[in-house]
Amino acid sequence: MSVTREKILELAEELILTKGYNGFSYQDISTVMGIKNAAVHYYFPSKENLGTSILKTNIQRFEEMVENMQNRNFDEHQQVESFMKIYLKSNRENKICLIGSLGTDINTLSEPMRAELQKMVGRIVNWLEAALEAGRSKGLFSFQPSARDQALHILSALVAGLQLARILNKSDFKNIHQAIWEEITPHANKQL
Amino acid sequence: MSVTREKILELAEELILTKGYNGFSYQDISTVMGIKNAAVHYYFPSKENLGTSILKTNIQRFEEMVENMQNRNFDEHQQVESFMKIYLKSNRENKICLIGSLGTDINTLSEPMRAELQKMVGRIVNWLEAALEAGRSKGLFSFQPSARDQALHILSALVAGLQLARILNKSDFKNIHQAIWEEITPHANKQL
DNA sequence: TTGATTTTACTTATTAGTAAGTATATTTGT
DNA sequence: ACAAATATACTTACTAATAAGTAAAATCAA
């Protein structure tokens, strides 16, 4: 794979996470990289193509992460913790996540991009649901709603947590993160 | 106040909630209203001015709602329930909320608009925190974290709940909404 | 030399924004 | 009461900048 292509993907993703999909242009990419806007079009003929590629890359990255965790015999507690750590990193870097960013712009996206976004979110929710369910049956987690509802609830808190932290105070995210974790962790005093 | 001005404000807000701040133009407003783009500039010289006006309107609307609830002697349970119902309505209308929408675009907003957004979110969080705290001391709510963390957690879940529901399935929001409510409601079986 | 990569030099469309003009009310001075 | 002045609510007709996108020529690397 071309190094230029990889860099464009990386930069475009960062721009989506910092300025939003409709808030960046090919010019933003080309000037930062020191190339011409037409060079970006060479690798990604259209913005839709670029956006879809970013989503495909992220789906692949997510599935590799899950596979890797399973290969290393991570239990569900460790898996969910690892997943949530991605969001802590995003918060440190003042970024939001693709779900929150593209969720805002969804009605302005082309159908293929929308489909890819749905695919990505679908896989994340399904994985989280399964991890929560399995973790609960092993006594690693404790929560009342269905695993799917709890997965949606956790993902929501993470996604908007980043957005709120960027509006209010970066450090607020740590508390949100902590609250999620305590919500599903079986503590001694939780039963009191 | 001018009827045209009011309509522009209303339409622009809807556009922010459906297409995002950087996803709509003065043309979108003027064509729908059957006026010229310059007429929109007559009322709101710049897009920043329009955006800031929308936020100011929303702050006022929120404070009127709180005042109204207090005048009607709503208890904290009823107050928080009313607030959460606003999000159910947004979900029915396939809209997200201003916090989620502008949270995505925050780095592309002018400083005055960013300040207004912070003001709005700050007031909502402060009110929610106070309502949760007071409600808990009356036994209307039950939760472990600090009232502020719980407020941030609830607001996060609502904000991103709308975004997730728009990506996945409209009906998913009802479950997220339900889960928040059950999280803070003192149920008999919660103590088991 | 051949193919991959990149630039040059565009086009077309859209953006926010403005300057100047117009019709219709509304106010004001006499 | 009546005309002159002024304010309101726009339209017409632009600009300057930027957007995504393209065709063709030049460069580079094997």
PDB file of C-alpha atoms in Angstrom, chain A:
ATOM      1  CA  MET A   1       0.000   0.000   0.000  1.00  0.00           C
ATOM      2  CA  SER A   2       1.124   3.525  -0.763  1.00  0.00           C
ATOM      3  CA  VAL A   3       2.474   5.580   2.108  1.00  0.00           C
ATOM      4  CA  THR A   4       0.754   8.668   0.682  1.00  0.00           C
ATOM      5  CA  ARG A   5      -2.557   6.844   0.616  1.00  0.00           C
ATOM      6  CA  GLU A   6      -2.128   5.738   4.216  1.00  0.00           C
ATOM      7  CA  LYS A   7      -1.273   9.266   5.304  1.00  0.00           C
ATOM      8  CA  ILE A   8      -4.308  10.697   3.525  1.00  0.00           C
ATOM      9  CA  LEU A   9      -6.550   8.164   5.270  1.00  0.00           C
ATOM     10  CA  GLU A  10      -5.023   8.961   8.624  1.00  0.00           C
ATOM     11  CA  LEU A  11      -5.250  12.723   8.179  1.00  0.00           C
ATOM     12  CA  ALA A  12      -8.793  12.623   6.810  1.00  0.00           C
ATOM     13  CA  GLU A  13      -9.919  10.509   9.753  1.00  0.00           C
ATOM     14  CA  GLU A  14      -8.374  12.982  12.157  1.00  0.00           C
ATOM     15  CA  LEU A  15     -10.121  15.841  10.357  1.00  0.00           C
ATOM     16  CA  ILE A  16     -13.483  14.072  10.642  1.00  0.00           C
ATOM     17  CA  LEU A  17     -12.875  13.619  14.364  1.00  0.00           C
ATOM     18  CA  THR A  18     -11.825  17.216  14.952  1.00  0.00           C
ATOM     19  CA  LYS A  19     -13.743  19.303  12.407  1.00  0.00           C
ATOM     20  CA  GLY A  20     -16.523  16.997  11.204  1.00  0.00           C
ATOM     21  CA  TYR A  21     -17.145  15.467   7.790  1.00  0.00           C
ATOM     22  CA  ASN A  22     -18.627  18.643   6.311  1.00  0.00           C
ATOM     23  CA  GLY A  23     -16.023  20.785   8.028  1.00  0.00           C
ATOM     24  CA  PHE A  24     -12.943  19.682   6.111  1.00  0.00           C
ATOM     25  CA  SER A  25     -11.922  19.749   2.469  1.00  0.00           C
ATOM     26  CA  TYR A  26      -9.406  18.079   0.174  1.00  0.00           C
ATOM     27  CA  GLN A  27      -7.478  21.339   0.440  1.00  0.00           C
ATOM     28  CA  ASP A  28      -7.045  20.774   4.194  1.00  0.00           C
ATOM     29  CA  ILE A  29      -5.438  17.428   3.464  1.00  0.00           C
ATOM     30  CA  SER A  30      -3.253  18.486   0.556  1.00  0.00           C
ATOM     31  CA  THR A  31      -1.801  21.600   2.185  1.00  0.00           C
ATOM     32  CA  VAL A  32      -0.870  19.749   5.373  1.00  0.00           C
ATOM     33  CA  MET A  33       0.754  16.971   3.333  1.00  0.00           C
ATOM     34  CA  GLY A  34       2.464  19.361   0.952  1.00  0.00           C
ATOM     35  CA  ILE A  35       0.816  17.884  -2.130  1.00  0.00           C
ATOM     36  CA  LYS A  36      -1.809  19.148  -4.564  1.00  0.00           C
ATOM     37  CA  ASN A  37      -5.519  18.606  -4.152  1.00  0.00           C
ATOM     38  CA  ALA A  38      -5.535  16.552  -7.379  1.00  0.00           C
ATOM     39  CA  ALA A  39      -3.116  14.083  -5.799  1.00  0.00           C
ATOM     40  CA  VAL A  40      -5.689  13.347  -3.120  1.00  0.00           C
ATOM     41  CA  HIS A  41      -8.273  12.771  -5.857  1.00  0.00           C
ATOM     42  CA  TYR A  42      -5.876  10.307  -7.468  1.00  0.00           C
ATOM     43  CA  TYR A  43      -6.134   8.006  -4.440  1.00  0.00           C
ATOM     44  CA  PHE A  44      -9.696   8.817  -3.495  1.00  0.00           C
ATOM     45  CA  PRO A  45     -11.657  10.003  -6.551  1.00  0.00           C
ATOM     46  CA  SER A  46     -14.486  11.396  -4.435  1.00  0.00           C
ATOM     47  CA  LYS A  47     -14.984  12.492  -0.854  1.00  0.00           C
ATOM     48  CA  GLU A  48     -17.573   9.748  -0.498  1.00  0.00           C
ATOM     49  CA  ASN A  49     -14.934   7.256  -1.545  1.00  0.00           C
ATOM     50  CA  LEU A  50     -12.528   8.637   1.040  1.00  0.00           C
ATOM     51  CA  GLY A  51     -15.177   8.546   3.747  1.00  0.00           C
ATOM     52  CA  THR A  52     -16.189   4.991   2.917  1.00  0.00           C
ATOM     53  CA  SER A  53     -12.543   3.891   2.928  1.00  0.00           C
ATOM     54  CA  ILE A  54     -12.055   5.373   6.382  1.00  0.00           C
ATOM     55  CA  LEU A  55     -15.054   3.436   7.662  1.00  0.00           C
ATOM     56  CA  LYS A  56     -13.889   0.188   6.048  1.00  0.00           C
ATOM     57  CA  THR A  57     -10.448   0.684   7.589  1.00  0.00           C
ATOM     58  CA  ASN A  58     -12.041   1.209  10.982  1.00  0.00           C
ATOM     59  CA  ILE A  59     -14.200  -1.887  10.701  1.00  0.00           C
ATOM     60  CA  GLN A  60     -11.120  -3.902   9.840  1.00  0.00           C
ATOM     61  CA  ARG A  61      -9.125  -2.336  12.673  1.00  0.00           C
ATOM     62  CA  PHE A  62     -11.925  -3.157  15.106  1.00  0.00           C
ATOM     63  CA  GLU A  63     -12.156  -6.767  13.975  1.00  0.00           C
ATOM     64  CA  GLU A  64      -8.416  -7.211  14.191  1.00  0.00           C
ATOM     65  CA  MET A  65      -8.511  -5.859  17.733  1.00  0.00           C
ATOM     66  CA  VAL A  66     -11.261  -8.281  18.740  1.00  0.00           C
ATOM     67  CA  GLU A  67      -9.443 -11.185  17.105  1.00  0.00           C
ATOM     68  CA  ASN A  68      -6.235 -10.194  18.814  1.00  0.00           C
ATOM     69  CA  MET A  69      -7.909 -10.028  22.219  1.00  0.00           C
ATOM     70  CA  GLN A  70      -9.418 -13.458  21.732  1.00  0.00           C
ATOM     71  CA  ASN A  71      -6.075 -14.902  20.651  1.00  0.00           C
ATOM     72  CA  ARG A  72      -4.541 -13.533  23.817  1.00  0.00           C
ATOM     73  CA  ASN A  73      -7.342 -15.111  25.860  1.00  0.00           C
ATOM     74  CA  PHE A  74      -8.569 -11.815  27.282  1.00  0.00           C
ATOM     75  CA  ASP A  75     -11.612 -12.366  29.451  1.00  0.00           C
ATOM     76  CA  GLU A  76     -14.678 -10.155  28.868  1.00  0.00           C
ATOM     77  CA  HIS A  77     -13.666  -7.781  31.618  1.00  0.00           C
ATOM     78  CA  GLN A  78     -10.328  -7.141  29.932  1.00  0.00           C
ATOM     79  CA  GLN A  79     -11.936  -6.910  26.496  1.00  0.00           C
ATOM     80  CA  VAL A  80     -14.494  -4.299  27.469  1.00  0.00           C
ATOM     81  CA  GLU A  81     -11.845  -2.427  29.422  1.00  0.00           C
ATOM     82  CA  SER A  82      -9.589  -2.347  26.341  1.00  0.00           C
ATOM     83  CA  PHE A  83     -12.442  -1.099  24.203  1.00  0.00           C
ATOM     84  CA  MET A  84     -13.227   1.661  26.658  1.00  0.00           C
ATOM     85  CA  LYS A  85      -9.568   2.666  26.781  1.00  0.00           C
ATOM     86  CA  ILE A  86      -9.783   3.671  23.121  1.00  0.00           C
ATOM     87  CA  TYR A  87     -12.197   6.368  24.202  1.00  0.00           C
ATOM     88  CA  LEU A  88      -9.908   7.572  26.964  1.00  0.00           C
ATOM     89  CA  LYS A  89      -7.213   8.027  24.338  1.00  0.00           C
ATOM     90  CA  SER A  90      -9.567   9.955  22.066  1.00  0.00           C
ATOM     91  CA  ASN A  91     -10.433  12.216  24.969  1.00  0.00           C
ATOM     92  CA  ARG A  92      -6.764  12.896  25.681  1.00  0.00           C
ATOM     93  CA  GLU A  93      -6.340  13.895  22.038  1.00  0.00           C
ATOM     94  CA  ASN A  94      -9.419  16.173  22.053  1.00  0.00           C
ATOM     95  CA  LYS A  95     -11.076  13.999  19.465  1.00  0.00           C
ATOM     96  CA  ILE A  96     -14.568  12.625  19.341  1.00  0.00           C
ATOM     97  CA  CYS A  97     -15.329   9.270  17.707  1.00  0.00           C
ATOM     98  CA  LEU A  98     -16.504   8.369  14.216  1.00  0.00           C
ATOM     99  CA  ILE A  99     -19.938   7.395  15.510  1.00  0.00           C
ATOM    100  CA  GLY A 100     -20.579  10.762  17.104  1.00  0.00           C
ATOM    101  CA  SER A 101     -19.057  12.715  14.275  1.00  0.00           C
ATOM    102  CA  LEU A 102     -20.791  10.950  11.393  1.00  0.00           C
ATOM    103  CA  GLY A 103     -23.983  10.486  13.403  1.00  0.00           C
ATOM    104  CA  THR A 104     -24.387  14.252  13.221  1.00  0.00           C
ATOM    105  CA  ASP A 105     -23.886  14.397   9.459  1.00  0.00           C
ATOM    106  CA  ILE A 106     -25.705  11.192   8.525  1.00  0.00           C
ATOM    107  CA  ASN A 107     -28.400  12.912   6.451  1.00  0.00           C
ATOM    108  CA  THR A 108     -25.768  14.536   4.247  1.00  0.00           C
ATOM    109  CA  LEU A 109     -23.889  11.299   3.548  1.00  0.00           C
ATOM    110  CA  SER A 110     -24.252   9.171   0.442  1.00  0.00           C
ATOM    111  CA  GLU A 111     -26.030   5.860   0.768  1.00  0.00           C
ATOM    112  CA  PRO A 112     -22.843   3.721   0.524  1.00  0.00           C
ATOM    113  CA  MET A 113     -21.207   5.700   3.295  1.00  0.00           C
ATOM    114  CA  ARG A 114     -24.300   5.519   5.446  1.00  0.00           C
ATOM    115  CA  ALA A 115     -24.391   1.762   4.932  1.00  0.00           C
ATOM    116  CA  GLU A 116     -20.763   1.427   5.968  1.00  0.00           C
ATOM    117  CA  LEU A 117     -21.392   3.510   9.078  1.00  0.00           C
ATOM    118  CA  GLN A 118     -24.328   1.301   9.997  1.00  0.00           C
ATOM    119  CA  LYS A 119     -22.184  -1.771   9.457  1.00  0.00           C
ATOM    120  CA  MET A 120     -19.459  -0.422  11.729  1.00  0.00           C
ATOM    121  CA  VAL A 121     -21.803   0.564  14.549  1.00  0.00           C
ATOM    122  CA  GLY A 122     -23.734  -2.687  14.169  1.00  0.00           C
ATOM    123  CA  ARG A 123     -20.607  -4.762  14.628  1.00  0.00           C
ATOM    124  CA  ILE A 124     -19.439  -2.781  17.634  1.00  0.00           C
ATOM    125  CA  VAL A 125     -22.810  -3.058  19.357  1.00  0.00           C
ATOM    126  CA  ASN A 126     -23.088  -6.758  18.586  1.00  0.00           C
ATOM    127  CA  TRP A 127     -19.632  -7.437  19.933  1.00  0.00           C
ATOM    128  CA  LEU A 128     -20.237  -5.362  23.067  1.00  0.00           C
ATOM    129  CA  GLU A 129     -23.570  -7.067  23.652  1.00  0.00           C
ATOM    130  CA  ALA A 130     -21.981 -10.509  23.387  1.00  0.00           C
ATOM    131  CA  ALA A 131     -19.077  -9.537  25.648  1.00  0.00           C
ATOM    132  CA  LEU A 132     -21.446  -8.129  28.279  1.00  0.00           C
ATOM    133  CA  GLU A 133     -23.679 -11.175  28.162  1.00  0.00           C
ATOM    134  CA  ALA A 134     -20.803 -13.642  28.418  1.00  0.00           C
ATOM    135  CA  GLY A 135     -19.118 -11.534  31.104  1.00  0.00           C
ATOM    136  CA  ARG A 136     -22.290 -11.391  33.150  1.00  0.00           C
ATOM    137  CA  SER A 137     -22.792 -15.146  33.025  1.00  0.00           C
ATOM    138  CA  LYS A 138     -19.239 -15.535  34.361  1.00  0.00           C
ATOM    139  CA  GLY A 139     -19.931 -13.066  37.155  1.00  0.00           C
ATOM    140  CA  LEU A 140     -17.502 -10.493  35.700  1.00  0.00           C
ATOM    141  CA  PHE A 141     -20.290  -7.986  35.125  1.00  0.00           C
ATOM    142  CA  SER A 142     -23.500  -7.163  36.901  1.00  0.00           C
ATOM    143  CA  PHE A 143     -26.329  -5.203  35.326  1.00  0.00           C
ATOM    144  CA  GLN A 144     -30.120  -5.407  35.098  1.00  0.00           C
ATOM    145  CA  PRO A 145     -31.182  -4.524  31.499  1.00  0.00           C
ATOM    146  CA  SER A 146     -30.733  -6.826  28.542  1.00  0.00           C
ATOM    147  CA  ALA A 147     -27.150  -7.093  27.335  1.00  0.00           C
ATOM    148  CA  ARG A 148     -28.119  -5.271  24.159  1.00  0.00           C
ATOM    149  CA  ASP A 149     -29.688  -2.361  26.018  1.00  0.00           C
ATOM    150  CA  GLN A 150     -26.697  -2.183  28.319  1.00  0.00           C
ATOM    151  CA  ALA A 151     -24.387  -2.199  25.272  1.00  0.00           C
ATOM    152  CA  LEU A 152     -26.321   0.663  23.680  1.00  0.00           C
ATOM    153  CA  HIS A 153     -26.296   2.519  26.965  1.00  0.00           C
ATOM    154  CA  ILE A 154     -22.533   2.164  27.410  1.00  0.00           C
ATOM    155  CA  LEU A 155     -21.767   3.094  23.832  1.00  0.00           C
ATOM    156  CA  SER A 156     -24.015   6.158  24.099  1.00  0.00           C
ATOM    157  CA  ALA A 157     -22.274   7.300  27.233  1.00  0.00           C
ATOM    158  CA  LEU A 158     -18.861   6.913  25.599  1.00  0.00           C
ATOM    159  CA  VAL A 159     -19.811   8.611  22.331  1.00  0.00           C
ATOM    160  CA  ALA A 160     -21.446  11.660  23.862  1.00  0.00           C
ATOM    161  CA  GLY A 161     -19.032  11.675  26.755  1.00  0.00           C
ATOM    162  CA  LEU A 162     -16.332  12.732  24.308  1.00  0.00           C
ATOM    163  CA  GLN A 163     -18.552  15.435  22.855  1.00  0.00           C
ATOM    164  CA  LEU A 164     -19.572  16.796  26.242  1.00  0.00           C
ATOM    165  CA  ALA A 165     -15.987  16.760  27.449  1.00  0.00           C
ATOM    166  CA  ARG A 166     -14.945  18.812  24.441  1.00  0.00           C
ATOM    167  CA  ILE A 167     -17.689  21.354  25.111  1.00  0.00           C
ATOM    168  CA  LEU A 168     -17.312  21.551  28.876  1.00  0.00           C
ATOM    169  CA  ASN A 169     -14.088  20.226  30.296  1.00  0.00           C
ATOM    170  CA  LYS A 170     -11.724  17.565  29.067  1.00  0.00           C
ATOM    171  CA  SER A 171     -11.436  16.080  32.535  1.00  0.00           C
ATOM    172  CA  ASP A 172     -15.181  15.452  32.777  1.00  0.00           C
ATOM    173  CA  PHE A 173     -14.777  12.428  30.545  1.00  0.00           C
ATOM    174  CA  LYS A 174     -12.795  10.548  33.156  1.00  0.00           C
ATOM    175  CA  ASN A 175     -15.790  10.724  35.481  1.00  0.00           C
ATOM    176  CA  ILE A 176     -18.183   9.555  32.790  1.00  0.00           C
ATOM    177  CA  HIS A 177     -15.824   6.717  31.961  1.00  0.00           C
ATOM    178  CA  GLN A 178     -15.533   5.817  35.622  1.00  0.00           C
ATOM    179  CA  ALA A 179     -19.301   5.898  36.102  1.00  0.00           C
ATOM    180  CA  ILE A 180     -19.862   3.448  33.261  1.00  0.00           C
ATOM    181  CA  TRP A 181     -17.320   1.108  34.687  1.00  0.00           C
ATOM    182  CA  GLU A 182     -18.793   1.186  38.148  1.00  0.00           C
ATOM    183  CA  GLU A 183     -22.235   0.661  36.736  1.00  0.00           C
ATOM    184  CA  ILE A 184     -21.372  -2.777  35.391  1.00  0.00           C
ATOM    185  CA  THR A 185     -18.721  -3.862  37.882  1.00  0.00           C
ATOM    186  CA  PRO A 186     -20.042  -6.070  40.699  1.00  0.00           C
ATOM    187  CA  HIS A 187     -18.920  -4.124  43.776  1.00  0.00           C
ATOM    188  CA  ALA A 188     -19.473  -5.305  47.315  1.00  0.00           C
ATOM    189  CA  ASN A 189     -21.334  -2.127  48.288  1.00  0.00           C
ATOM    190  CA  LYS A 190     -23.430  -2.149  45.127  1.00  0.00           C
ATOM    191  CA  GLN A 191     -25.639  -4.740  46.731  1.00  0.00           C
ATOM    192  CA  LEU A 192     -26.321  -2.755  49.849  1.00  0.00           C
TER     193      LEU A 192
END
